[in-house]
Coordinates of C-alpha atoms and ligand atoms in Angstrom, one line a residue:
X1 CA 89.5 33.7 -24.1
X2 CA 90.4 30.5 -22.7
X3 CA 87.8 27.7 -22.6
X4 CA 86.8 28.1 -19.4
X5 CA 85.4 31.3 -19.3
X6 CA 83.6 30.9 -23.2
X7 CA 81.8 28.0 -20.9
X8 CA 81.1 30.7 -18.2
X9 CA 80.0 33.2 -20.5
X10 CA 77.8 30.7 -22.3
X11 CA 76.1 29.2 -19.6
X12 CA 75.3 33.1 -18.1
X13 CA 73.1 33.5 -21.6
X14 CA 71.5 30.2 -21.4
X15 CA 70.4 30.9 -18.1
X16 CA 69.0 34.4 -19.4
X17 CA 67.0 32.5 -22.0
X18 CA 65.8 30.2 -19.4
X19 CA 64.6 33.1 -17.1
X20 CA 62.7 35.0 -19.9
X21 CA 61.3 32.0 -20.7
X22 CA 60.3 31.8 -17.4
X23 CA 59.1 34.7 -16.8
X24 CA 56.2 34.2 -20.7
X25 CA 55.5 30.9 -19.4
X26 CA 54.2 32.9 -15.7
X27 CA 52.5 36.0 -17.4
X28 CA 50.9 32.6 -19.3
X29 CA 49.8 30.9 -16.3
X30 CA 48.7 34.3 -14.5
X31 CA 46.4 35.4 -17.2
X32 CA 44.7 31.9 -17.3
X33 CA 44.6 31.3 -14.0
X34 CA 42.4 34.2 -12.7
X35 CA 44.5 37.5 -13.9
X36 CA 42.2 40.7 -14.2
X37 CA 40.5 40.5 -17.6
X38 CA 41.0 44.5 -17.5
X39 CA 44.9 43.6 -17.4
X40 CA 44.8 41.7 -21.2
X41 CA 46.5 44.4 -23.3
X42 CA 48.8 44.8 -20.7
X43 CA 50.2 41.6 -20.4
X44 CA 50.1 40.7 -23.8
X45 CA 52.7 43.9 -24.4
X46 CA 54.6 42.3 -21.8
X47 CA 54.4 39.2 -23.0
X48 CA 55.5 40.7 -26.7
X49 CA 58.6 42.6 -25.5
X50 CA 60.0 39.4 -23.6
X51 CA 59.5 37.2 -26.6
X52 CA 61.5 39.8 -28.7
X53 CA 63.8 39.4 -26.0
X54 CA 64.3 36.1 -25.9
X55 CA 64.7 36.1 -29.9
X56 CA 67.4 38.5 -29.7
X57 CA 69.2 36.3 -27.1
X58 CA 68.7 33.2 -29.0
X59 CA 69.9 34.8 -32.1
X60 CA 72.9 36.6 -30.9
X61 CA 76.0 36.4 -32.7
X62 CA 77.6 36.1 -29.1
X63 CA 75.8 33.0 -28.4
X64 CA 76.2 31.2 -31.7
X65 CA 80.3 32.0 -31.2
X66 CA 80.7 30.7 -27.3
X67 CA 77.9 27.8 -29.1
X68 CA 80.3 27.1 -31.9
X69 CA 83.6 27.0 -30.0
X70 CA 82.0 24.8 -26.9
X71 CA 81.5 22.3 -30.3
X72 CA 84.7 22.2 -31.4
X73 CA 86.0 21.0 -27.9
X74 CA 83.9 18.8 -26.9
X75 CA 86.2 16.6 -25.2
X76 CA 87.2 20.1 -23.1
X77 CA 83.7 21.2 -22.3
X78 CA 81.5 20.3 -20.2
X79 CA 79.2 17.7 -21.2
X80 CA 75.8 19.3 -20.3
X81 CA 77.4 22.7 -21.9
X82 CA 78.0 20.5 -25.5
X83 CA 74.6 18.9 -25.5
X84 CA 73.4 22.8 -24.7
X85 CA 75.3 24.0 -27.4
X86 CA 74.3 21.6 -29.9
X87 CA 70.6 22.4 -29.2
X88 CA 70.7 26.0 -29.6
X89 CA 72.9 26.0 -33.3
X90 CA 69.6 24.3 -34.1
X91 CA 67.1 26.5 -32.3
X92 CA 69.5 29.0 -34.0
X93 CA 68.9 27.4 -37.6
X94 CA 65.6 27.4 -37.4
X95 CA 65.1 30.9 -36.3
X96 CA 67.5 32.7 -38.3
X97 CA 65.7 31.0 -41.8
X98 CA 62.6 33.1 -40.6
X99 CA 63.1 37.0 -40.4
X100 CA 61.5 38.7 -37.0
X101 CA 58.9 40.4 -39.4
X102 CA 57.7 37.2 -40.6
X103 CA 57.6 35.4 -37.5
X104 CA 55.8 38.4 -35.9
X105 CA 53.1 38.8 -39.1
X106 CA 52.6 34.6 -38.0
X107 CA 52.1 35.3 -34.1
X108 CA 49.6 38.0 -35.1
X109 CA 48.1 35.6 -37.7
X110 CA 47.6 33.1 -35.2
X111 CA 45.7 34.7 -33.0
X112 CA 43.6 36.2 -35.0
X113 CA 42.9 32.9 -36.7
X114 CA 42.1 31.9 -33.0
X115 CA 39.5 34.2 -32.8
X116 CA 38.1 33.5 -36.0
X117 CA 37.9 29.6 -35.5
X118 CA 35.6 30.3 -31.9
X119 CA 33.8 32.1 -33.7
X120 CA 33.4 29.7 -36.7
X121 CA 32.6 27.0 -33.9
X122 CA 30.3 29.0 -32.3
X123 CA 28.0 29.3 -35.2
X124 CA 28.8 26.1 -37.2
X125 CA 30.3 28.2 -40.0
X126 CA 33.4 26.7 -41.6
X127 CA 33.5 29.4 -44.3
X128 CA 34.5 32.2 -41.4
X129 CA 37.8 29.7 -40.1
X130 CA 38.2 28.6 -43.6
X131 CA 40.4 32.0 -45.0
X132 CA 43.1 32.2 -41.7
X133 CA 43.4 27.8 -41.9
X134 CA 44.6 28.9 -45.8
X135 CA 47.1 31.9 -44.6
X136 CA 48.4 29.8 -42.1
X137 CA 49.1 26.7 -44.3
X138 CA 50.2 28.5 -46.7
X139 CA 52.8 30.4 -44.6
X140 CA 53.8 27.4 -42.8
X141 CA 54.9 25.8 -46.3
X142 CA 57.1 29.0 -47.1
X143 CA 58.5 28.5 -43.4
X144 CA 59.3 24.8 -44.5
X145 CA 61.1 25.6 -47.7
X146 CA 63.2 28.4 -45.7
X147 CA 64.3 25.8 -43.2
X148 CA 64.8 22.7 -45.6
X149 CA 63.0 19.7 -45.5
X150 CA 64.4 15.7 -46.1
X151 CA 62.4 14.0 -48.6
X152 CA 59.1 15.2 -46.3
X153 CA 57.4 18.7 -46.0
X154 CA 55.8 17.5 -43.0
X155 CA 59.3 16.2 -41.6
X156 CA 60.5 19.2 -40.5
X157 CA 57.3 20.2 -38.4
X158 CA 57.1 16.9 -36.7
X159 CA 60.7 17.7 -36.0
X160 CA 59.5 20.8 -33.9
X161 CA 57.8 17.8 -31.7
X162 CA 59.2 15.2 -31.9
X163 CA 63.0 15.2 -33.1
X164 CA 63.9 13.2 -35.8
X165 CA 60.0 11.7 -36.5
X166 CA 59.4 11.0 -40.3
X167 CA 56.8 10.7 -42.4
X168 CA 58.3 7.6 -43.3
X169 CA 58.4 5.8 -40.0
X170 CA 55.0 7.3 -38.8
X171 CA 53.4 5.8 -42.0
X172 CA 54.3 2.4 -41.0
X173 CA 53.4 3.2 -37.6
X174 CA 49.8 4.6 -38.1
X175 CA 49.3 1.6 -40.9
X176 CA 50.1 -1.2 -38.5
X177 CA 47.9 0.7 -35.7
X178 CA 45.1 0.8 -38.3
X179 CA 45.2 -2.7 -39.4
X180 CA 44.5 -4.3 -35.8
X181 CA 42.6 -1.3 -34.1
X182 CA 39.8 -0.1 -36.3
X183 CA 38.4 -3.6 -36.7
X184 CA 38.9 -4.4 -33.2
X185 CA 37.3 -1.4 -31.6
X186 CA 34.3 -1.5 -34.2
X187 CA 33.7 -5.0 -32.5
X188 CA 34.2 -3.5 -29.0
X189 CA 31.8 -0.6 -29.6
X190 CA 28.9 -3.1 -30.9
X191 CA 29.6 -4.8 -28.4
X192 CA 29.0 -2.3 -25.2
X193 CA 25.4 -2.3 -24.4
X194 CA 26.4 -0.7 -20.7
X195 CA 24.4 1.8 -19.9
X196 CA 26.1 4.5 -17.6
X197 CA 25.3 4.7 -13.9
X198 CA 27.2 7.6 -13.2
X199 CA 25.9 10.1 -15.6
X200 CA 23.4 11.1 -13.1
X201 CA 25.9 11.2 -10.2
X202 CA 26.6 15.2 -8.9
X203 CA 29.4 15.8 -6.9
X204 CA 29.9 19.4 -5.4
X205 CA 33.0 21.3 -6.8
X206 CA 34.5 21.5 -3.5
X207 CA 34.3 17.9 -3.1
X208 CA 36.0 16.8 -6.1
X209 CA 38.7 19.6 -5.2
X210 CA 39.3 17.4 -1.7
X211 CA 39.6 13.7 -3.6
X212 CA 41.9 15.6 -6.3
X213 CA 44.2 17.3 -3.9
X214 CA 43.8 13.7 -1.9
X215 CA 44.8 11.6 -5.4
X216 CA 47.8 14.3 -6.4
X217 CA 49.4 12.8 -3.0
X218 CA 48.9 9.3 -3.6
X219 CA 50.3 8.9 -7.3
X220 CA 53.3 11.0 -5.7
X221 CA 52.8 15.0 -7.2
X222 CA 55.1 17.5 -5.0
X223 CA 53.5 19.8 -3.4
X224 CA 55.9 21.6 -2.2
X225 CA 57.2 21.4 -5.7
X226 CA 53.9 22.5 -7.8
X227 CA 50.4 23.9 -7.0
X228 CA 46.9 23.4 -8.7
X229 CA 44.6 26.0 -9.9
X230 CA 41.9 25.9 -12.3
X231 CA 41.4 26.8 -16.4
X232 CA 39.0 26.2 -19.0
X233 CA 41.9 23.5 -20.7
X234 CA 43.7 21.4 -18.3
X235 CA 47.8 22.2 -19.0
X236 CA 50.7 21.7 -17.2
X237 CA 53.4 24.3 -16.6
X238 CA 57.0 23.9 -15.9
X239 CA 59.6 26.2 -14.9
X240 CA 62.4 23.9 -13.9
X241 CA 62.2 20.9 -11.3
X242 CA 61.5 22.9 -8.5
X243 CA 58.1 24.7 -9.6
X244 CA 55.9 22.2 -12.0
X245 CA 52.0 23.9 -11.8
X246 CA 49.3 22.4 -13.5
X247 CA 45.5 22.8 -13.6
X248 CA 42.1 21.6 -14.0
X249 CA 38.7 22.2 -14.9
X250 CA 35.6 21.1 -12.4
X251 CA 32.2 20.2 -14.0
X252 CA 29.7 19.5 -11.3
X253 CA 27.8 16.5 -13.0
X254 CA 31.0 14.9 -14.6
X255 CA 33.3 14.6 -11.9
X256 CA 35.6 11.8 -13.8
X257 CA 36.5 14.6 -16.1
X258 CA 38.4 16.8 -13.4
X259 CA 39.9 13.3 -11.7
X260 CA 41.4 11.9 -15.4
X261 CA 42.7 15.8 -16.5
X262 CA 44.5 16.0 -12.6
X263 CA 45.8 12.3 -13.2
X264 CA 46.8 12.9 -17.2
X265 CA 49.0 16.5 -16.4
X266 CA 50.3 15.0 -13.0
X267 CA 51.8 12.4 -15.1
X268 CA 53.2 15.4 -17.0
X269 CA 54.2 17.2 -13.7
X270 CA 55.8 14.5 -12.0
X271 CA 57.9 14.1 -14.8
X272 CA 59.3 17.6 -14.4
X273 CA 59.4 17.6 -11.0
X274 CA 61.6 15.1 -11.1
X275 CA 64.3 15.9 -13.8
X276 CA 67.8 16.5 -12.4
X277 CA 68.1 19.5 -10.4
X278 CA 71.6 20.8 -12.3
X279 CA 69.7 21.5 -15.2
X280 CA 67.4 23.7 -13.8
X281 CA 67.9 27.4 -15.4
X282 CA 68.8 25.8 -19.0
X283 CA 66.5 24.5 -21.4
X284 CA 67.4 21.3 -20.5
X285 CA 64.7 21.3 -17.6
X286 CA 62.1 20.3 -19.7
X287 CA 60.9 16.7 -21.6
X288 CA 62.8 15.1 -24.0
X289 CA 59.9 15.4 -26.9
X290 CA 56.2 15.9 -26.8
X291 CA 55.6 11.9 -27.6
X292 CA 57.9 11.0 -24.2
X293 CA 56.1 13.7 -22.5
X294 CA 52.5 12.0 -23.4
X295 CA 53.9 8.7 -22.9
X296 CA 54.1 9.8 -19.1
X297 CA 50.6 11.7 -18.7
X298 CA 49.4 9.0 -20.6
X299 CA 50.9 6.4 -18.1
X300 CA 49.5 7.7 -15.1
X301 CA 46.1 8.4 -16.6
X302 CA 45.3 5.7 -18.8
X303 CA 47.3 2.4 -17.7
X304 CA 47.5 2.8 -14.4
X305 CA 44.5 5.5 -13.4
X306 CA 42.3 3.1 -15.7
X307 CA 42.9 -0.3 -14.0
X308 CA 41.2 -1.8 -11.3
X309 CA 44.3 -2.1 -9.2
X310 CA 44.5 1.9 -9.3
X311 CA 41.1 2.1 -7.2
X312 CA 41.4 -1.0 -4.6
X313 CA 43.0 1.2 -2.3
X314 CA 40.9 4.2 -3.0
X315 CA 37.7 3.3 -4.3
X316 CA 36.4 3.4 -0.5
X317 CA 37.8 7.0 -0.1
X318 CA 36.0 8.1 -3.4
X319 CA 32.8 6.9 -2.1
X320 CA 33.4 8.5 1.4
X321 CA 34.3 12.1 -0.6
X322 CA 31.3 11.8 -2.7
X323 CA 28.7 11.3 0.3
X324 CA 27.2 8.3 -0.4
X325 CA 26.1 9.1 -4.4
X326 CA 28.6 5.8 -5.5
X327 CA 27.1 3.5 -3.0
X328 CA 25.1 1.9 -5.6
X329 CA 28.1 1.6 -7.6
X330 CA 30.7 -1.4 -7.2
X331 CA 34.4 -1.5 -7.2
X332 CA 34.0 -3.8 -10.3
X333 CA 30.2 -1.6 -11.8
X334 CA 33.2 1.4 -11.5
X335 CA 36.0 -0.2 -13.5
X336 CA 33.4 -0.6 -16.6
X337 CA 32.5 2.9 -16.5
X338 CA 35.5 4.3 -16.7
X339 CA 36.1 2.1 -19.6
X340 CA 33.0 2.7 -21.6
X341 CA 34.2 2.5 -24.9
X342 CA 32.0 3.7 -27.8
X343 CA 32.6 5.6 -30.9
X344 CA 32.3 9.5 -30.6
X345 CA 32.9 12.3 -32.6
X346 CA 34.7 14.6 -29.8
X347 CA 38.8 13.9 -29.6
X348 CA 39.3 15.0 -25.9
X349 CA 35.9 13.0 -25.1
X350 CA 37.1 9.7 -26.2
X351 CA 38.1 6.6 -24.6
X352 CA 41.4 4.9 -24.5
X353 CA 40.4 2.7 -26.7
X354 CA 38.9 4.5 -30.0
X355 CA 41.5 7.6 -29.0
X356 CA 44.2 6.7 -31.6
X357 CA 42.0 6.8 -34.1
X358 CA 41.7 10.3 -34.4
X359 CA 44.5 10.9 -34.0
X360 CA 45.0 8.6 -37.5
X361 CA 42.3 11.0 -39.2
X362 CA 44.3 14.3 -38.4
X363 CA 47.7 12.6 -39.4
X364 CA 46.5 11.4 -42.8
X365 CA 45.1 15.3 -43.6
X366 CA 48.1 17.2 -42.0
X367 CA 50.5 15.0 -43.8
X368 CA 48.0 15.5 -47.1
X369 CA 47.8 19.4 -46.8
X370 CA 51.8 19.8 -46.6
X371 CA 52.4 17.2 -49.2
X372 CA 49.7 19.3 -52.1
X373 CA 47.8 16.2 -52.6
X374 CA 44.8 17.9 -50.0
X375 CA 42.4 20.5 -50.7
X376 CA 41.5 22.9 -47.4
X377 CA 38.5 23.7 -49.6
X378 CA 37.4 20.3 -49.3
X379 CA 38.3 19.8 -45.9
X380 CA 35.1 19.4 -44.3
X381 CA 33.9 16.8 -46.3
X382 CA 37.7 15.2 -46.5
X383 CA 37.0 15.0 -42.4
X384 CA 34.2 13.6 -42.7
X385 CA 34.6 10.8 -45.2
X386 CA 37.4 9.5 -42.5
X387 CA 35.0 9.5 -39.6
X388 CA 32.6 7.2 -42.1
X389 CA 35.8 5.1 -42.7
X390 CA 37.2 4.7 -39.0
X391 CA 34.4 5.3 -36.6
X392 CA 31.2 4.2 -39.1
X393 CA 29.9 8.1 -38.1
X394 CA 29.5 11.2 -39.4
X395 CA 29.9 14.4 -37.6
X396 CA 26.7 16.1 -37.7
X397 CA 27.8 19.7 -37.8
X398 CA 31.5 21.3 -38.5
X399 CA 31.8 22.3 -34.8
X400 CA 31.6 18.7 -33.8
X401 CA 33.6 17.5 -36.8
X402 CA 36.6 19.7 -38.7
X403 CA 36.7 22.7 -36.0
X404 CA 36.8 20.9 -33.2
X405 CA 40.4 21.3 -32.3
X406 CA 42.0 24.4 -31.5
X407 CA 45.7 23.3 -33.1
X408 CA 45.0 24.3 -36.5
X409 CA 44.0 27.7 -35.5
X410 CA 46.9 28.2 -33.2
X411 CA 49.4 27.3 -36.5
X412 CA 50.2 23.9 -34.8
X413 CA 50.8 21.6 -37.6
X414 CA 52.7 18.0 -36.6
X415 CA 52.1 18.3 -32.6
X416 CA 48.7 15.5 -33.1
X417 CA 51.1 12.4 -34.1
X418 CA 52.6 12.9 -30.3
X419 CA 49.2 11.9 -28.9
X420 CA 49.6 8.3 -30.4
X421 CA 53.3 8.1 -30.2
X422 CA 52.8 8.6 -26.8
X423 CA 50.3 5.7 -26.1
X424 CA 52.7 3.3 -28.1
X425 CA 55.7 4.7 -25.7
X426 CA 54.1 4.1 -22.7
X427 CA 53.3 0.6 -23.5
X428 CA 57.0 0.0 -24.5
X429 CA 58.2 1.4 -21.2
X430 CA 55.3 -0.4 -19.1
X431 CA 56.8 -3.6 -20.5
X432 CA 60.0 -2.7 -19.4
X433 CA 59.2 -1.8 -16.2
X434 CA 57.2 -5.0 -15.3
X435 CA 60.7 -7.0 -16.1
X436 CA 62.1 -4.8 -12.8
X437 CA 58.7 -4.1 -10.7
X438 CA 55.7 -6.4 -10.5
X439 CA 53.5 -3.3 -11.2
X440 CA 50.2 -4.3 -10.8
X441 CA 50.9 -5.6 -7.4
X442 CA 52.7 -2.3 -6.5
X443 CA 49.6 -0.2 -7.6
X444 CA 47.5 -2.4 -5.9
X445 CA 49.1 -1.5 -2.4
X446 CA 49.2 2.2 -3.7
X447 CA 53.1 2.2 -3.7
X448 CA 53.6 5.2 -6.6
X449 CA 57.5 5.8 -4.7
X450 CA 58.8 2.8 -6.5
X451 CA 57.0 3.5 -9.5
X452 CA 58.2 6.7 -9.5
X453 CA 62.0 6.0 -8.6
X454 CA 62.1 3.8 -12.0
X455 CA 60.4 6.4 -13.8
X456 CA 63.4 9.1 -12.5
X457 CA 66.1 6.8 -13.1
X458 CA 65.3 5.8 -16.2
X459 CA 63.5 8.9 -18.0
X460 CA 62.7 11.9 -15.5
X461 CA 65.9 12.6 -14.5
X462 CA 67.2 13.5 -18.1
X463 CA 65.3 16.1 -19.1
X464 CA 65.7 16.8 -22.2
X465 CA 69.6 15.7 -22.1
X466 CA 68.5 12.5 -23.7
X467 CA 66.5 12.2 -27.4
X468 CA 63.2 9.9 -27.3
X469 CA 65.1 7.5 -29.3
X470 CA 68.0 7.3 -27.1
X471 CA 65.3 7.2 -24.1
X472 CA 63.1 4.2 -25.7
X473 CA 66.1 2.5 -26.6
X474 CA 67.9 2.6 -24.0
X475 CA 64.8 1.0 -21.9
X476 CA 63.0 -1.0 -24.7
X477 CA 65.8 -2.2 -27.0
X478 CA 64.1 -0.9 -29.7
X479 CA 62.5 2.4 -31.7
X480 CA 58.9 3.3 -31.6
X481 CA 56.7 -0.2 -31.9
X482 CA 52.9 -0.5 -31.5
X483 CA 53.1 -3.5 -31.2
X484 CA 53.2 -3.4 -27.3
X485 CA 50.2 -0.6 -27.1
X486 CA 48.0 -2.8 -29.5
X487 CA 48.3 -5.9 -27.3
X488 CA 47.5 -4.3 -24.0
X489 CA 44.1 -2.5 -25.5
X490 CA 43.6 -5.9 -26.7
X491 CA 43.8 -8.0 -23.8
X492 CA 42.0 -5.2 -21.6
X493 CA 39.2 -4.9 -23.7
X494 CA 38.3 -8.0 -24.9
X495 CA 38.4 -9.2 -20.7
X496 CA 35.9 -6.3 -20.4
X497 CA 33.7 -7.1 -23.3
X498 CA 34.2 -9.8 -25.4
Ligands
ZN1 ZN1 49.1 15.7 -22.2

């Protein structure tokens, strides 16, 4: 078989995988979105077939051959078919250490676990979570030792994130980003005496459906690219450039909560909208890593959704939406409520400011119950000592405190770290950009094209062609530094309060 046609051949699986992918990720969205409840059994056989499907692809002997030769000639191939290749004799390693039967017992164990942990946070009962958290750890460290690990268990499931992240770099990371934050924010937090104007503000559903739709057009989302439905969690759904969904969740008398969640996945969504259409139909067509993927939610939502200049243009049509409830409210009154920073227990709840450091309380346990030196037994009161020594508080029940996530319970160990590297990407690229754009002004006058052009050019585009590292390189000069994030929460938050 001559070169050409192995590339041929190859690319005709890839695109299989792609399109069975395609097709869980829609049975996904359709059962979330408003499928028939009746219709659960159904879909999840569906859904069960395809993902053996897509195994069996992935695994096949076939595809690790065509994979193997493509490698050998790289200078011959293609160079989208090389990176491709190179992507799958890993997706390949990792699979093949785990047998079907396993993986399957660990799918089933998840969601059962998932059902248990509701449950447990239902009725403030630890003890009921507590036996599937211990399976699933347990069976996560045998997956670990199957696939190999360098010098870190926790290594190779930050891997499954973010390629090539270590315990060793994230230490240093976390450390520095403990050092300047925690003592900073404790100062912020005592000093916020605001008391909240808005939290007696009700704006009808359909209302906040008309400003969302309205704000989705002005930060640039593609419509005729993407739709917006609702879900109890706010997600974002790709199927290739061409068809990037996400959704949101309305609550009547918090109506910044829908505007931030349509802001934080458009972020996401613009950034798949806008990665090169060639690589649409390969597993390419997705972001580089969960951290570069948060970096752009986080963008949108935080830096630029959070800043005054975001709502000069728009403040007036906010107030003209809402009927007259935010008349009392200044432009100015505005920009402090939706940076009221104050300590809380709740993750998704909390500001920019005091985010990060929850995400440092989950790090240090993860890393803790894959290294041996944690015990799950004691993981309520392990969680609870670190809210004492970051946020002064302590979570007064387990549903507010150690079950408040659903990650655990779903099996996803290593995925929190992303939430923080994100933040500190985002800062590195804002930097960059500001050499090129003058930002700020370019916000003010509601001008997201040019935003978004630099964004495509120098991230979007690439899908996941490019590594993060290559991609914050390659703009920054440099790896993953806080030192960028840490100066810009800083600056913002001492203007607000100090
Ligand atoms: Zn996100």
């Amino acid at each position: 078989m001559n070169i050409k046609t192995v590339e041929k051949k190859f690319k005709e699986i890839v695109e299989k995988e792609s399109v069975l992918n395609n097709l869980l990720a829609l049975i996904y969205w359709d059962g979330v979105t408003g499928a028939p409840e009746a219709g659960i059994e159904m879909r999840a056989k569906t859904s069960e077939i395809v993902s053996k499907d897509v195994y069996e692809v992935l695994t096949s002997k076939e595809l690790s051959e065509y994979a193997d030769i493509i490698i050998e000639n790289k200078d011959k191939v293609e160079s989208i078919n090389y990176i491709l290749a190179v992507d799958i004799k890993k997706e390949q390693k990792k699979l093949t250490k785990i047998s079907k039967e396993e993986y399957g017992e660990f799918v089933s164990l998840c969601s059962k676990s998932e059902f248990a942990w509701e449950q447990a946070k239902e009725e403030d009962n630890y003890e009921l979570f507590y036996p599937y958290l211990e399976k699933i750890v347990k069976m996560q460290k045998k997956f670990i030792e199957a696939r190999g690990y360098n010098k870190h268990p926790y290594n190779t499931l930050l891997d499954d994130y973010e390629p090539d992240m270590t315990v060793e770099k994230l230490d240093s990371f976390f450390a520095i980003l403990k050092e300047e934050l925690v003592p900073f924010a404790k100062k912020i937090c005592k000093a916020n005496i605001m008391k909240s104007k808005l939290g007696s503000v009700k704006i009808p559903v359909e209302k906040q459906k008309e400003f969302n739709e309205f704000i989705l057009n002005h930060i640039g989302y593609n419509f005729k690219a993407g739709m917006v439905k609702e879900s109890e969690h706010p997600f974002t759904i790709g199927f290739g450039p061409s068809d990037v969904r996400i959704t949101t969740h309305y609550y009547e008398e918090n109506f910044l909560s829908a505007i931030y969640s349509t802001i934080h996945e458009a972020g996401h969504a613009i950034y798949e909208q806008n990665i090169e259409k060639s690589l649409e139909g390969t597993r390419m067509a997705t972001g580089s890593s969960m951290g570069i993927h948060e970096s752009q939610s986080r963008l949108f939502e935080n830096i630029f959704g959070r800043s005054r200049e975001f709502w000069k243009p728009i403040y007036s049509k906010l107030k003209e939406t809402t009927e007259g409830k935010l008349d009392e409210i200044s432009e100015e009154d505005f920009y402090k409520e939706i940076n009221n920073v104050r300590f809380s227990e709740i993750r998704i709840e909390a500001d920019e400011l005091t985010y990060t450091l929850h995400i440092m309380v989950r790090y240090e346990i993860e890393k803790g119950l894959f290294d041996g030196s944690l015990d799950i037994k004691k993981l309520p009161e392990i969680w609870n000592e670190k809210y004492k020594e970051y946020f002064g508080i302590v979570p007064e029940n387990y549903s507010k405190g150690v079950l408040q996530d659903s990650h655990w319970a779903g099996g996803l160990f290593g995925y929190f770290p992303s939430y923080a590297i994100g933040n500190a990407y985002s800062l590195q690229i804002l930097n960059q950009m500001n050499k090129d754009i003058d930002v700020s002004s370019v916000i003010a006058k509601g001008d997201f094209k040019i935003i978004n052009s630099w964004l495509k050019e120098k991230i979007h585009k690439y899908g996941k062609t490019k590594t993060a590292e290559e991609i914050i390189k390659n703009i920054a000069g440099e790896e993953l530094n806080p030192k960028y994030y840490i100066e810009y929460l800083k600056n913002k938050f001492t203007d607000i309060y100090l």
